[in-house]
Amino acid sequence: MKDVVVLMGAGLIGVAIARRVSYGKHLVVADITLEHAKQIAKDLNNAGFETSAIKADLSSRESILALIKHSLSFGNITNLINAAGVSPSQAPIEAVLKVDLYGTAVLMEEFGKVISEGGSAIMISSQSGHRLGALSQEENEKLALTPTEELLQLDMLKNISNTLEAYQYSKRCNVLRVAAESVRWGKKNARI
């Protein structure tokens, strides 16, 4: 059994990070498109990395749990790289919120349960979260602490009128949830 690095979203940024932290470990390449995950895994395998590929949908808790099960079959999960998501030009409001806001929150929550002591995660986000206007303390707390299955029901998300606003709320939520999750992860001496 080896230490395992999980790359969620096989784009260029995530692959660059995976190359830096995965040598001597098993690298699981997860992407919404299995063919893409397989190609990236093959390229990395040819470069000397031990890899496997799996289709994973960030917007689905069941898919995230299947990714965790697959990853644990190789050893302890020591690193998570989340580079998955959709941009405001790629998807409608509902999909941006389901993938970028809800999915990222679920990913942090579920991997927080299995990350090895001393492990780490990096959640690639965007400066867009900082471009959203100031929120009230109550709104920030709701984005940071609302149970994941209730996130998409928050009133502040129901009046979003365009995909950029949905993206900005999603990225603000990511920043706030990383801060909140860092407390839980810290109890395992893990960083996020």
mmCIF file of C-alpha atoms in Angstrom, residues 16-162:
data_model
loop_
_atom_site.group_PDB
_atom_site.id
_atom_site.type_symbol
_atom_site.label_atom_id
_atom_site.label_comp_id
_atom_site.label_asym_id
_atom_site.label_seq_id
_atom_site.Cartn_x
_atom_site.Cartn_y
_atom_site.Cartn_z
ATOM 1 C CA ALA A 16 1.198 20.697 -12.534
ATOM 2 C CA ILE A 17 0.541 20.441 -8.798
ATOM 3 C CA ALA A 18 0.186 16.654 -8.988
ATOM 4 C CA ARG A 19 3.588 16.405 -10.681
ATOM 5 C CA ARG A 20 5.143 18.239 -7.722
ATOM 6 C CA VAL A 21 3.636 16.125 -4.931
ATOM 7 C CA SER A 22 2.972 12.655 -6.360
ATOM 8 C CA TYR A 23 6.366 11.087 -6.979
ATOM 9 C CA GLY A 24 6.625 7.773 -5.119
ATOM 10 C CA LYS A 25 2.899 7.827 -4.375
ATOM 11 C CA HIS A 26 -0.116 6.465 -6.210
ATOM 12 C CA LEU A 27 -1.858 9.251 -8.133
ATOM 13 C CA VAL A 28 -5.580 8.914 -8.777
ATOM 14 C CA VAL A 29 -6.631 11.090 -11.709
ATOM 15 C CA ALA A 30 -10.343 11.893 -11.503
ATOM 16 C CA ASP A 31 -12.270 13.865 -14.097
ATOM 17 C CA ILE A 32 -15.833 14.257 -15.332
ATOM 18 C CA THR A 33 -14.657 12.768 -18.638
ATOM 19 C CA LEU A 34 -13.150 9.308 -18.187
ATOM 20 C CA GLU A 35 -11.265 9.450 -21.487
ATOM 21 C CA HIS A 36 -9.552 12.659 -20.383
ATOM 22 C CA ALA A 37 -8.667 11.164 -16.985
ATOM 23 C CA LYS A 38 -7.226 8.087 -18.699
ATOM 24 C CA GLN A 39 -5.133 10.158 -21.099
ATOM 25 C CA ILE A 40 -3.696 12.335 -18.327
ATOM 26 C CA ALA A 41 -3.027 9.233 -16.199
ATOM 27 C CA LYS A 42 -1.265 7.589 -19.163
ATOM 28 C CA ASP A 43 0.861 10.689 -19.797
ATOM 29 C CA LEU A 44 1.845 10.849 -16.122
ATOM 30 C CA ASN A 45 2.504 7.102 -16.027
ATOM 31 C CA ASN A 46 4.831 7.510 -19.018
ATOM 32 C CA ALA A 47 6.623 10.232 -17.041
ATOM 33 C CA GLY A 48 7.291 7.810 -14.176
ATOM 34 C CA PHE A 49 4.245 8.246 -11.944
ATOM 35 C CA GLU A 50 2.085 5.379 -10.708
ATOM 36 C CA THR A 51 -1.467 6.294 -11.715
ATOM 37 C CA SER A 52 -5.039 5.175 -12.061
ATOM 38 C CA ALA A 53 -7.980 6.962 -13.652
ATOM 39 C CA ILE A 54 -11.614 7.239 -12.658
ATOM 40 C CA LYS A 55 -14.643 9.192 -13.801
ATOM 41 C CA ALA A 56 -15.824 11.502 -11.030
ATOM 42 C CA ASP A 57 -18.548 14.120 -10.932
ATOM 43 C CA LEU A 58 -17.876 16.911 -8.429
ATOM 44 C CA SER A 59 -21.590 17.710 -8.218
ATOM 45 C CA SER A 60 -22.455 14.230 -6.897
ATOM 46 C CA ARG A 61 -21.847 13.020 -3.347
ATOM 47 C CA GLU A 62 -22.183 9.417 -4.576
ATOM 48 C CA SER A 63 -19.485 9.999 -7.185
ATOM 49 C CA ILE A 64 -17.191 11.603 -4.595
ATOM 50 C CA LEU A 65 -17.710 8.631 -2.263
ATOM 51 C CA ALA A 66 -16.893 6.239 -5.137
ATOM 52 C CA LEU A 67 -13.718 8.256 -5.787
ATOM 53 C CA ILE A 68 -12.734 7.910 -2.137
ATOM 54 C CA LYS A 69 -13.389 4.151 -2.177
ATOM 55 C CA HIS A 70 -11.295 3.748 -5.348
ATOM 56 C CA SER A 71 -8.489 5.853 -3.881
ATOM 57 C CA LEU A 72 -8.400 3.988 -0.565
ATOM 58 C CA SER A 73 -7.936 0.709 -2.442
ATOM 59 C CA PHE A 74 -4.351 1.860 -3.165
ATOM 60 C CA GLY A 75 -3.479 3.069 0.338
ATOM 61 C CA ASN A 76 -3.953 6.030 2.657
ATOM 62 C CA ILE A 77 -5.049 9.315 1.114
ATOM 63 C CA THR A 78 -2.351 11.836 2.001
ATOM 64 C CA ASN A 79 -3.097 14.580 -0.519
ATOM 65 C CA LEU A 80 -6.103 16.021 -2.327
ATOM 66 C CA ILE A 81 -5.873 18.472 -5.206
ATOM 67 C CA ASN A 82 -9.178 19.982 -6.308
ATOM 68 C CA ALA A 83 -8.895 21.652 -9.683
ATOM 69 C CA ALA A 84 -12.393 20.745 -10.879
ATOM 70 C CA GLY A 85 -15.171 23.182 -11.591
ATOM 71 C CA VAL A 86 -17.072 25.075 -14.230
ATOM 72 C CA SER A 87 -16.737 28.690 -15.247
ATOM 73 C CA PRO A 88 -19.607 31.149 -15.691
ATOM 74 C CA SER A 89 -19.245 30.839 -19.465
ATOM 75 C CA GLN A 90 -19.577 27.036 -19.386
ATOM 76 C CA ALA A 91 -22.786 26.327 -17.536
ATOM 77 C CA PRO A 92 -26.114 27.743 -16.320
ATOM 78 C CA ILE A 93 -26.557 29.198 -12.821
ATOM 79 C CA GLU A 94 -27.827 25.942 -11.306
ATOM 80 C CA ALA A 95 -24.856 23.932 -12.593
ATOM 81 C CA VAL A 96 -22.302 26.503 -11.406
ATOM 82 C CA LEU A 97 -23.799 26.358 -7.921
ATOM 83 C CA LYS A 98 -24.122 22.556 -7.916
ATOM 84 C CA VAL A 99 -20.533 21.962 -9.041
ATOM 85 C CA ASP A 100 -18.512 24.880 -7.708
ATOM 86 C CA LEU A 101 -20.367 25.606 -4.461
ATOM 87 C CA TYR A 102 -22.077 22.398 -3.328
ATOM 88 C CA GLY A 103 -19.660 19.906 -4.893
ATOM 89 C CA THR A 104 -16.552 21.572 -3.525
ATOM 90 C CA ALA A 105 -18.127 21.694 -0.056
ATOM 91 C CA VAL A 106 -18.984 17.984 -0.236
ATOM 92 C CA LEU A 107 -15.482 17.145 -1.470
ATOM 93 C CA MET A 108 -13.893 18.899 1.513
ATOM 94 C CA GLU A 109 -16.349 17.303 3.921
ATOM 95 C CA GLU A 110 -15.944 13.733 2.675
ATOM 96 C CA PHE A 111 -12.168 13.836 2.169
ATOM 97 C CA GLY A 112 -11.857 15.416 5.611
ATOM 98 C CA LYS A 113 -13.224 12.170 7.024
ATOM 99 C CA VAL A 114 -10.502 10.029 5.387
ATOM 100 C CA ILE A 115 -7.451 12.254 4.964
ATOM 101 C CA SER A 116 -4.420 10.743 6.677
ATOM 102 C CA GLU A 117 -2.885 12.367 9.692
ATOM 103 C CA GLY A 118 -0.419 14.936 8.401
ATOM 104 C CA GLY A 119 -2.160 15.036 5.018
ATOM 105 C CA SER A 120 -2.971 18.109 2.981
ATOM 106 C CA ALA A 121 -5.380 19.445 0.403
ATOM 107 C CA ILE A 122 -5.291 22.320 -2.015
ATOM 108 C CA MET A 123 -8.540 23.741 -3.299
ATOM 109 C CA ILE A 124 -8.003 25.741 -6.468
ATOM 110 C CA SER A 125 -10.428 28.625 -6.511
ATOM 111 C CA SER A 126 -10.530 32.056 -8.080
ATOM 112 C CA GLN A 127 -10.116 35.673 -7.172
ATOM 113 C CA SER A 128 -13.779 35.985 -8.192
ATOM 114 C CA GLY A 129 -14.799 35.146 -4.648
ATOM 115 C CA HIS A 130 -13.196 38.399 -3.572
ATOM 116 C CA ARG A 131 -14.960 40.401 -6.275
ATOM 117 C CA LEU A 132 -18.360 39.705 -4.769
ATOM 118 C CA GLY A 133 -19.547 42.610 -2.664
ATOM 119 C CA ALA A 134 -19.375 42.452 1.109
ATOM 120 C CA LEU A 135 -21.729 39.994 2.742
ATOM 121 C CA SER A 136 -23.126 40.278 6.239
ATOM 122 C CA GLN A 137 -21.552 38.270 9.045
ATOM 123 C CA GLU A 138 -24.669 36.087 9.069
ATOM 124 C CA GLU A 139 -24.405 35.410 5.316
ATOM 125 C CA ASN A 140 -20.715 34.541 5.633
ATOM 126 C CA GLU A 141 -21.476 32.157 8.490
ATOM 127 C CA LYS A 142 -24.231 30.491 6.483
ATOM 128 C CA LEU A 143 -21.906 29.916 3.525
ATOM 129 C CA ALA A 144 -19.187 28.600 5.844
ATOM 130 C CA LEU A 145 -21.220 26.402 8.171
ATOM 131 C CA THR A 146 -24.545 25.356 6.643
ATOM 132 C CA PRO A 147 -24.730 21.557 6.297
ATOM 133 C CA THR A 148 -23.780 20.666 2.739
ATOM 134 C CA GLU A 149 -27.143 19.161 1.852
ATOM 135 C CA GLU A 150 -28.832 22.461 2.781
ATOM 136 C CA LEU A 151 -26.401 24.821 1.026
ATOM 137 C CA LEU A 152 -28.295 25.146 -2.239
ATOM 138 C CA GLN A 153 -31.452 26.089 -0.318
ATOM 139 C CA LEU A 154 -29.946 29.256 1.177
ATOM 140 C CA ASP A 155 -32.135 32.290 0.449
ATOM 141 C CA MET A 156 -29.143 34.360 -0.727
ATOM 142 C CA LEU A 157 -28.582 31.883 -3.561
ATOM 143 C CA LYS A 158 -32.184 31.891 -4.765
ATOM 144 C CA ASN A 159 -32.035 35.424 -6.190
ATOM 145 C CA ILE A 160 -28.880 35.031 -8.274
ATOM 146 C CA SER A 161 -29.550 36.511 -11.685
ATOM 147 C CA ASN A 162 -26.514 35.493 -13.775
#
